[in-house]
Short mmCIF file of C-alpha atoms in Angstrom, two decimals:
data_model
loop_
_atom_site.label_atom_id
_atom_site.label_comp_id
_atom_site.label_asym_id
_atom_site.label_seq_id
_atom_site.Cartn_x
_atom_site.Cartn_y
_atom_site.Cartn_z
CA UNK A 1 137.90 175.88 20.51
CA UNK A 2 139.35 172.56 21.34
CA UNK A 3 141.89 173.90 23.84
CA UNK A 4 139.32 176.00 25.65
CA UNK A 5 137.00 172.69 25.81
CA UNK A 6 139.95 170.35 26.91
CA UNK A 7 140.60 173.71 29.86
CA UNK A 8 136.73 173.79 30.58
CA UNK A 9 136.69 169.72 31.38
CA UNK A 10 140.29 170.11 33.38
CA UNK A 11 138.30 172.88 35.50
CA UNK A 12 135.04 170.72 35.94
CA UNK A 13 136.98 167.63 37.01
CA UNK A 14 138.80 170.08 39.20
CA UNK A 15 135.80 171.30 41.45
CA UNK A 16 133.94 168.24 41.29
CA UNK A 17 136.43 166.87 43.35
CA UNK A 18 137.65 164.14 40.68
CA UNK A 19 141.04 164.91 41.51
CA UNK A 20 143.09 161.42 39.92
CA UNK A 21 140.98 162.15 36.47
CA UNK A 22 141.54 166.01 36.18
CA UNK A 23 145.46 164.67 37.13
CA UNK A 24 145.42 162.56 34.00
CA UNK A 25 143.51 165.02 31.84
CA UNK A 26 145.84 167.72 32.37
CA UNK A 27 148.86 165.69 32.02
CA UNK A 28 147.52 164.80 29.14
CA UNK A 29 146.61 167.94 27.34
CA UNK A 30 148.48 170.11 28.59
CA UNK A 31 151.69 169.48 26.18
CA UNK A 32 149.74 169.85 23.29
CA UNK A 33 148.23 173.42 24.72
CA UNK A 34 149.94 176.74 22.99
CA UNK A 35 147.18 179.34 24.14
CA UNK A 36 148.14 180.73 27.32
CA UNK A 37 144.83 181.18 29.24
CA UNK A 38 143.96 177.51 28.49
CA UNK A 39 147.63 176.70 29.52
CA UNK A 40 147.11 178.29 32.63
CA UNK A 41 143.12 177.30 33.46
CA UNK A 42 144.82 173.83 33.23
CA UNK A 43 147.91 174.60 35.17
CA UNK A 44 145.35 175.81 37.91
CA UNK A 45 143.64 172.87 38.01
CA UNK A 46 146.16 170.38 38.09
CA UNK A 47 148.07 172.22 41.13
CA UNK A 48 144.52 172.15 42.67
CA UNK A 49 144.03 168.85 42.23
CA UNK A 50 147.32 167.64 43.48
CA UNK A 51 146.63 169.64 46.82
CA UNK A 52 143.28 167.65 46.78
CA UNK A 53 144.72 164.42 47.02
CA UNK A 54 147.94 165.49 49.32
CA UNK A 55 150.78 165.54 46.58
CA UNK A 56 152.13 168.80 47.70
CA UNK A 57 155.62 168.31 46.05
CA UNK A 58 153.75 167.34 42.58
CA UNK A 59 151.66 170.44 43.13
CA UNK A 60 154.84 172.79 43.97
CA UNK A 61 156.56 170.98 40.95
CA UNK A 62 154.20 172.15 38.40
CA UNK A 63 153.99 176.14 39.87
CA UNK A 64 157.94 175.84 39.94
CA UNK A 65 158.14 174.72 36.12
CA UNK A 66 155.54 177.21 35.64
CA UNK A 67 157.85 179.86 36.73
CA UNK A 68 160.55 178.92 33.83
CA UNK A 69 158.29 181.25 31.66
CA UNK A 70 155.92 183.23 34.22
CA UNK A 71 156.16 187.22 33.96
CA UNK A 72 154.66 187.24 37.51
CA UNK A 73 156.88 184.67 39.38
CA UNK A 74 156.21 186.82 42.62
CA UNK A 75 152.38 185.34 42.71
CA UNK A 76 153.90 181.89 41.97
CA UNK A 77 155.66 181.90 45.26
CA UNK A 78 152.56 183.25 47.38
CA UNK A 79 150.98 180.22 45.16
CA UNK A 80 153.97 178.35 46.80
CA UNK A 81 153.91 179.63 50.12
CA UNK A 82 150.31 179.60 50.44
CA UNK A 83 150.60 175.86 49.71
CA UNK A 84 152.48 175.18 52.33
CA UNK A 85 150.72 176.77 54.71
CA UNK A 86 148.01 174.38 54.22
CA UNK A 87 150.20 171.62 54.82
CA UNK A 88 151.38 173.44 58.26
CA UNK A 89 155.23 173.17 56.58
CA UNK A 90 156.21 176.58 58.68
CA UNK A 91 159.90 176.79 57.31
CA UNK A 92 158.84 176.44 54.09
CA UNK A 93 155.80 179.09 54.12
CA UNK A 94 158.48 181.61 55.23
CA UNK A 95 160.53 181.09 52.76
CA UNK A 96 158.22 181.40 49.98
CA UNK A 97 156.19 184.49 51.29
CA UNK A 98 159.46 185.80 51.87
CA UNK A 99 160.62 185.47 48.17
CA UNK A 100 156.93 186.82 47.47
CA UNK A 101 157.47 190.10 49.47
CA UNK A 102 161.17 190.46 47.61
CA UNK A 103 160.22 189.81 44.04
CA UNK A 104 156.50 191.89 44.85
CA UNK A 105 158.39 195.46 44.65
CA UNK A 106 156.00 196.54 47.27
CA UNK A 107 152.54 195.01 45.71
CA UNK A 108 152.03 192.60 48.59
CA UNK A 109 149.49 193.68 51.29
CA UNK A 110 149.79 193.98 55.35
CA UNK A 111 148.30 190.63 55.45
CA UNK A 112 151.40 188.83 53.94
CA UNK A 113 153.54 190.70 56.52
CA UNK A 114 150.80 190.23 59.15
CA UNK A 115 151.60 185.89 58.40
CA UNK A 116 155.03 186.53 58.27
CA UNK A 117 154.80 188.04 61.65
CA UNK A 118 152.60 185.13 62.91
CA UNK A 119 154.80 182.27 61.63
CA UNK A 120 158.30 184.07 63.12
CA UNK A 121 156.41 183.82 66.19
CA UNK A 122 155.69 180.34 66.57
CA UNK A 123 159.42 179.96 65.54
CA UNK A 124 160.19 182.58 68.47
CA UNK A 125 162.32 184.43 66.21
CA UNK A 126 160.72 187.74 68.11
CA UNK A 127 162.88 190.17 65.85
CA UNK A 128 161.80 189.06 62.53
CA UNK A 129 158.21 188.96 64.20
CA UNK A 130 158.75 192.95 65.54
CA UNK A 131 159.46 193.61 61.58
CA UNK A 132 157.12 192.12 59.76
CA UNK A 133 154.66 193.28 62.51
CA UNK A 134 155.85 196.81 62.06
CA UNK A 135 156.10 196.83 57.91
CA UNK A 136 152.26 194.95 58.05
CA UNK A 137 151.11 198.14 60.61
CA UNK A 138 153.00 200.91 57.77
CA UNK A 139 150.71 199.08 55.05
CA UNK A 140 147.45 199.00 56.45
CA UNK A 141 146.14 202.20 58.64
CA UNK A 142 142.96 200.37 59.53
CA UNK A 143 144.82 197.51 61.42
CA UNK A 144 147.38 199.91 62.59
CA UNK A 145 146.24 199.79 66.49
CA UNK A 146 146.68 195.84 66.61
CA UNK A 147 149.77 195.52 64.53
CA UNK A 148 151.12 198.46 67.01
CA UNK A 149 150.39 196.77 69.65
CA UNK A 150 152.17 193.24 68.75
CA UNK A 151 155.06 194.86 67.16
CA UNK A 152 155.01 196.19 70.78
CA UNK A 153 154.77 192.40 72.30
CA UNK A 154 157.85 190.69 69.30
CA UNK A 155 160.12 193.56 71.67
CA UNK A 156 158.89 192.63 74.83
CA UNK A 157 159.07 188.16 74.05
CA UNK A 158 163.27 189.74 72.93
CA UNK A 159 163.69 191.69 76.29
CA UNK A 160 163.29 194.89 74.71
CA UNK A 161 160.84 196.33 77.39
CA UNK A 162 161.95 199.97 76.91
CA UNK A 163 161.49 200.08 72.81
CA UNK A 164 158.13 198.16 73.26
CA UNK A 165 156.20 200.04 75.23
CA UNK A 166 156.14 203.07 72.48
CA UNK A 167 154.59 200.86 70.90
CA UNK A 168 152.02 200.11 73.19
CA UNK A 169 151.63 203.96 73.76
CA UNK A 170 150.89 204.72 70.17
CA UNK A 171 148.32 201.80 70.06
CA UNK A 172 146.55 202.75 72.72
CA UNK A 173 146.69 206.46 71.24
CA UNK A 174 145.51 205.12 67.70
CA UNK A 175 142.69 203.50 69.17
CA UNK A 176 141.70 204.27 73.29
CA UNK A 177 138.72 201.86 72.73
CA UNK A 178 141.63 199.11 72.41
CA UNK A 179 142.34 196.93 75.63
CA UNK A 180 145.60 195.33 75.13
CA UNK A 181 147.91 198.30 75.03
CA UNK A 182 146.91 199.10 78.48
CA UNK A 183 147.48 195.04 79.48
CA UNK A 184 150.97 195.12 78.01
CA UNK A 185 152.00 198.52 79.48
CA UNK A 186 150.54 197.13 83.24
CA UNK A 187 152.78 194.56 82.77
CA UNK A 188 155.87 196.37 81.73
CA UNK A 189 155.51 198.71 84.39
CA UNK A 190 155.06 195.41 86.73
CA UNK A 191 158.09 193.93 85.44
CA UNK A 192 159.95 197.14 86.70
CA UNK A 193 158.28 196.86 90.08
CA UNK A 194 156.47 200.27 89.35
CA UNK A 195 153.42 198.85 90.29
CA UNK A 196 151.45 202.42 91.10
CA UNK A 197 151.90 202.93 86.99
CA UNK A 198 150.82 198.81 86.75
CA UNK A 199 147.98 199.04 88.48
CA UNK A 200 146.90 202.29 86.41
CA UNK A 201 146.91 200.57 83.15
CA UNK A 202 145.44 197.79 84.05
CA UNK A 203 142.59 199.75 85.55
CA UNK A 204 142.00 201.20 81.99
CA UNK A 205 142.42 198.22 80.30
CA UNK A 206 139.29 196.51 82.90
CA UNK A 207 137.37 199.69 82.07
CA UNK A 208 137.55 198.72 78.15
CA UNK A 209 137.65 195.18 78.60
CA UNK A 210 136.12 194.34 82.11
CA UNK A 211 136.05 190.46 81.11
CA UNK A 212 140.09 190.18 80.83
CA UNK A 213 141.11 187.24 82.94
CA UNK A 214 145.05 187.79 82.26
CA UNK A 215 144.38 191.22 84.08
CA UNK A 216 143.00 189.64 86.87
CA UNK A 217 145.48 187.31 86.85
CA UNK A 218 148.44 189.96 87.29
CA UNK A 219 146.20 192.10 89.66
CA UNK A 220 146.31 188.67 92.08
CA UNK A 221 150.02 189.07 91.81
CA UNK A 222 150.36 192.89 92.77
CA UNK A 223 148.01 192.28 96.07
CA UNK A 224 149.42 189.31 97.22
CA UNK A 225 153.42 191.03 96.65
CA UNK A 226 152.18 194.45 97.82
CA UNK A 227 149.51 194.13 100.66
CA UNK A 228 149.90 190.54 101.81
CA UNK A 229 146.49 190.29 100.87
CA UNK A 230 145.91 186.16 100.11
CA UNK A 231 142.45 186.23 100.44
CA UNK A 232 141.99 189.43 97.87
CA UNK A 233 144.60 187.36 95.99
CA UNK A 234 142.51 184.34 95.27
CA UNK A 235 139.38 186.19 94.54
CA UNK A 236 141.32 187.87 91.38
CA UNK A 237 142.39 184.65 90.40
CA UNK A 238 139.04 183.15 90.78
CA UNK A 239 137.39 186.14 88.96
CA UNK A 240 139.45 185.06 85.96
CA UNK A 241 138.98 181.54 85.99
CA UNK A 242 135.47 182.48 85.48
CA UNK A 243 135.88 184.84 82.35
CA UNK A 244 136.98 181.33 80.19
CA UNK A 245 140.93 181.89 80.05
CA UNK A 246 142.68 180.18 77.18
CA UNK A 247 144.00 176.63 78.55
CA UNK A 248 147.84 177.74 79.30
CA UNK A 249 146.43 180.73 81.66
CA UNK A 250 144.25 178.36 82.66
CA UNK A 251 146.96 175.89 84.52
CA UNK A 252 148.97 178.78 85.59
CA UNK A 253 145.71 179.93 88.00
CA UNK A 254 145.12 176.67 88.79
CA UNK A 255 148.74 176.16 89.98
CA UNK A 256 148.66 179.69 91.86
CA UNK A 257 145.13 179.19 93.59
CA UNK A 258 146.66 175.78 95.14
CA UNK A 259 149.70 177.38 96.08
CA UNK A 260 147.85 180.61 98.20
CA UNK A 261 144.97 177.96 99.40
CA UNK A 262 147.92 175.95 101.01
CA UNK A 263 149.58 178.76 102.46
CA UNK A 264 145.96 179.68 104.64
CA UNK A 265 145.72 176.10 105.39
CA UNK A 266 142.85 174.98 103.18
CA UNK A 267 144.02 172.01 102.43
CA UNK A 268 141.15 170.68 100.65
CA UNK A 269 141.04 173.89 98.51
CA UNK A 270 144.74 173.20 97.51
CA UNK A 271 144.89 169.28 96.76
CA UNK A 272 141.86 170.45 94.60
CA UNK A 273 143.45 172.89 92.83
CA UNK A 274 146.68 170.82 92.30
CA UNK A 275 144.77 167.56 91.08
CA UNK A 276 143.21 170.33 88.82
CA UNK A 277 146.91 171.35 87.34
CA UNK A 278 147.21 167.86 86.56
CA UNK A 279 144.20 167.09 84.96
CA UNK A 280 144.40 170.08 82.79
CA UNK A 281 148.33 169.19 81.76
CA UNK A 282 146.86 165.25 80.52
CA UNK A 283 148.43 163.08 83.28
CA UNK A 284 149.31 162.70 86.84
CA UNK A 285 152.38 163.12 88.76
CA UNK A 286 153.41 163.47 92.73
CA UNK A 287 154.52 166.72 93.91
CA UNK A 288 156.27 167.79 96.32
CA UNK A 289 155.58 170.28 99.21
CA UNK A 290 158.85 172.23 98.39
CA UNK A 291 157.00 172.64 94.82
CA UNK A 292 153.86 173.66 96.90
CA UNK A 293 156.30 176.54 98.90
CA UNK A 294 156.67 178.71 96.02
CA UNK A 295 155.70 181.86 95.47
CA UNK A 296 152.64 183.42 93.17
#
């Protein structure tokens, strides 16, 4: 009875946020504990409460000599991993959740893949993002038409156009309500200059998803290269600036809409646009009219 009480107050210290006291309770108690859900309640509660007040290496310390005698150590590095995904420590989350999937033998869910796949892309490591994209899609039917399609996208970011769009193919067969398929193939088949194919997909992706400003953003592209058409140009453009792009698509319209506004000779329109590049980017620098010359 007196472990379980000494566990109970370690708990309540832990979750009313009295982090340094549950630290010295536990550290206190916890060598004199020999029942192993108390031992563990405690355990809990002291990791917890080192993540509460920012001692990530104490809290990693105590899972780590908690694996000297763990039967599970394959939770104690998602405990890990998960730990330093809090802290934004990207290396180190891989690591762990990659131990995690290893030592799992196959318990772990599509969602650990579906972070591992997230994390090797903000590292641009685009093959380890195809895998864990692809093993995440095997595990979870349900998901299968997104994790498809960005299995898809890890080949295209590693120049593997070809191999990616099967990917995009059996998305958009998994799931014909799904947009971004349709986007991805456009642009594949743009990137090959097969723009009758391009403009297909992109029409069916604007049927799904009429409100798809990197769309319109391509389109602009295709009828400025193909028909010379500036002034059809810059209403694509400006169609997506008005569907609330994210802020890097953002500056890239910007950037095109005072490049074709300079070429008609509205120069008002174009210093506009360009003081609008800036603005977006955080600061303010001269350019020059060679910069102004290039193409959409």
């Amino acid at each position: 009875d007196r472990e379980y009480i000494q566990a109970y107050i370690a708990l309540f210290l832990q979750f009313s946020g009295k982090f340094e006291e549950c630290i010295s309770h536990c550290l206190k108690v916890l060598p004199q504990f020999i029942m192993d859900d108390c031992i563990e309640d405690t355990e809990r509660a002291l990791i917890n409460s080192y993540d509460g007040i920012g001692a990530l290496d104490k809290a990693v310390e105590v899972i780590l000599h908690r694996m000297e005698t763990s039967d599970t150590k394959y939770r104690d590095f998602e405990d890990i991993a998960e730990l330093y995904e809090k802290s934004n420590d990207t290396v180190n989350a891989i690591k762990y959740y990659e131990l995690y999937v290893k030592e799992s033998d196959g318990i772990c869910d599509y969602q650990t893949f579906e972070k591992l796949a997230k994390y090797y892309d903000s590292l641009d490591d685009y093959p380890n993002s195809f895998k864990n994209y692809e093993l995440a899609a095997q595990a979870d039917r349900q998901e299968g038409d997104w994790l498809w399609c960005n299995a898809g996208r890890a080949l295209a970011l590693n120049g593997q156009e070809e191999e990616a769009m099967f990917y995009f193919k059996m998305s958009a067969k998994i799931n014909p309500e799904f947009a971004d398929p349709h986007y991805f193939l456009g642009l594949c088949y743009q990137n090959k200059e097969d723009v009758y194919r391009a403009m297909h997909h992109y029409t069916e992706a604007l049927k799904i998803k009429p409100d798809y400003p990197e769309v319109y953003n391509n389109l602009a592209a295709i009828i400025y290269h193909e028909n010379s058409d500036i002034a059809g140009s810059i209403k694509s453009i400006e169609t997506a600036l008005d569907l609330n792009p994210d802020k890097q698509l953002i500056n890239i319209l910007y950037l095109n809409l005072s490049r074709l506004y300079n070429k008609i000779g509205d120069y008002d329109k174009h210093e506009f646009y360009k003081a609008k590049v800036f603005e977006a980017a955080g600061f303010t620098i001269e350019r020059s009219e060679e910069d102004d010359d290039e193409e959409v």
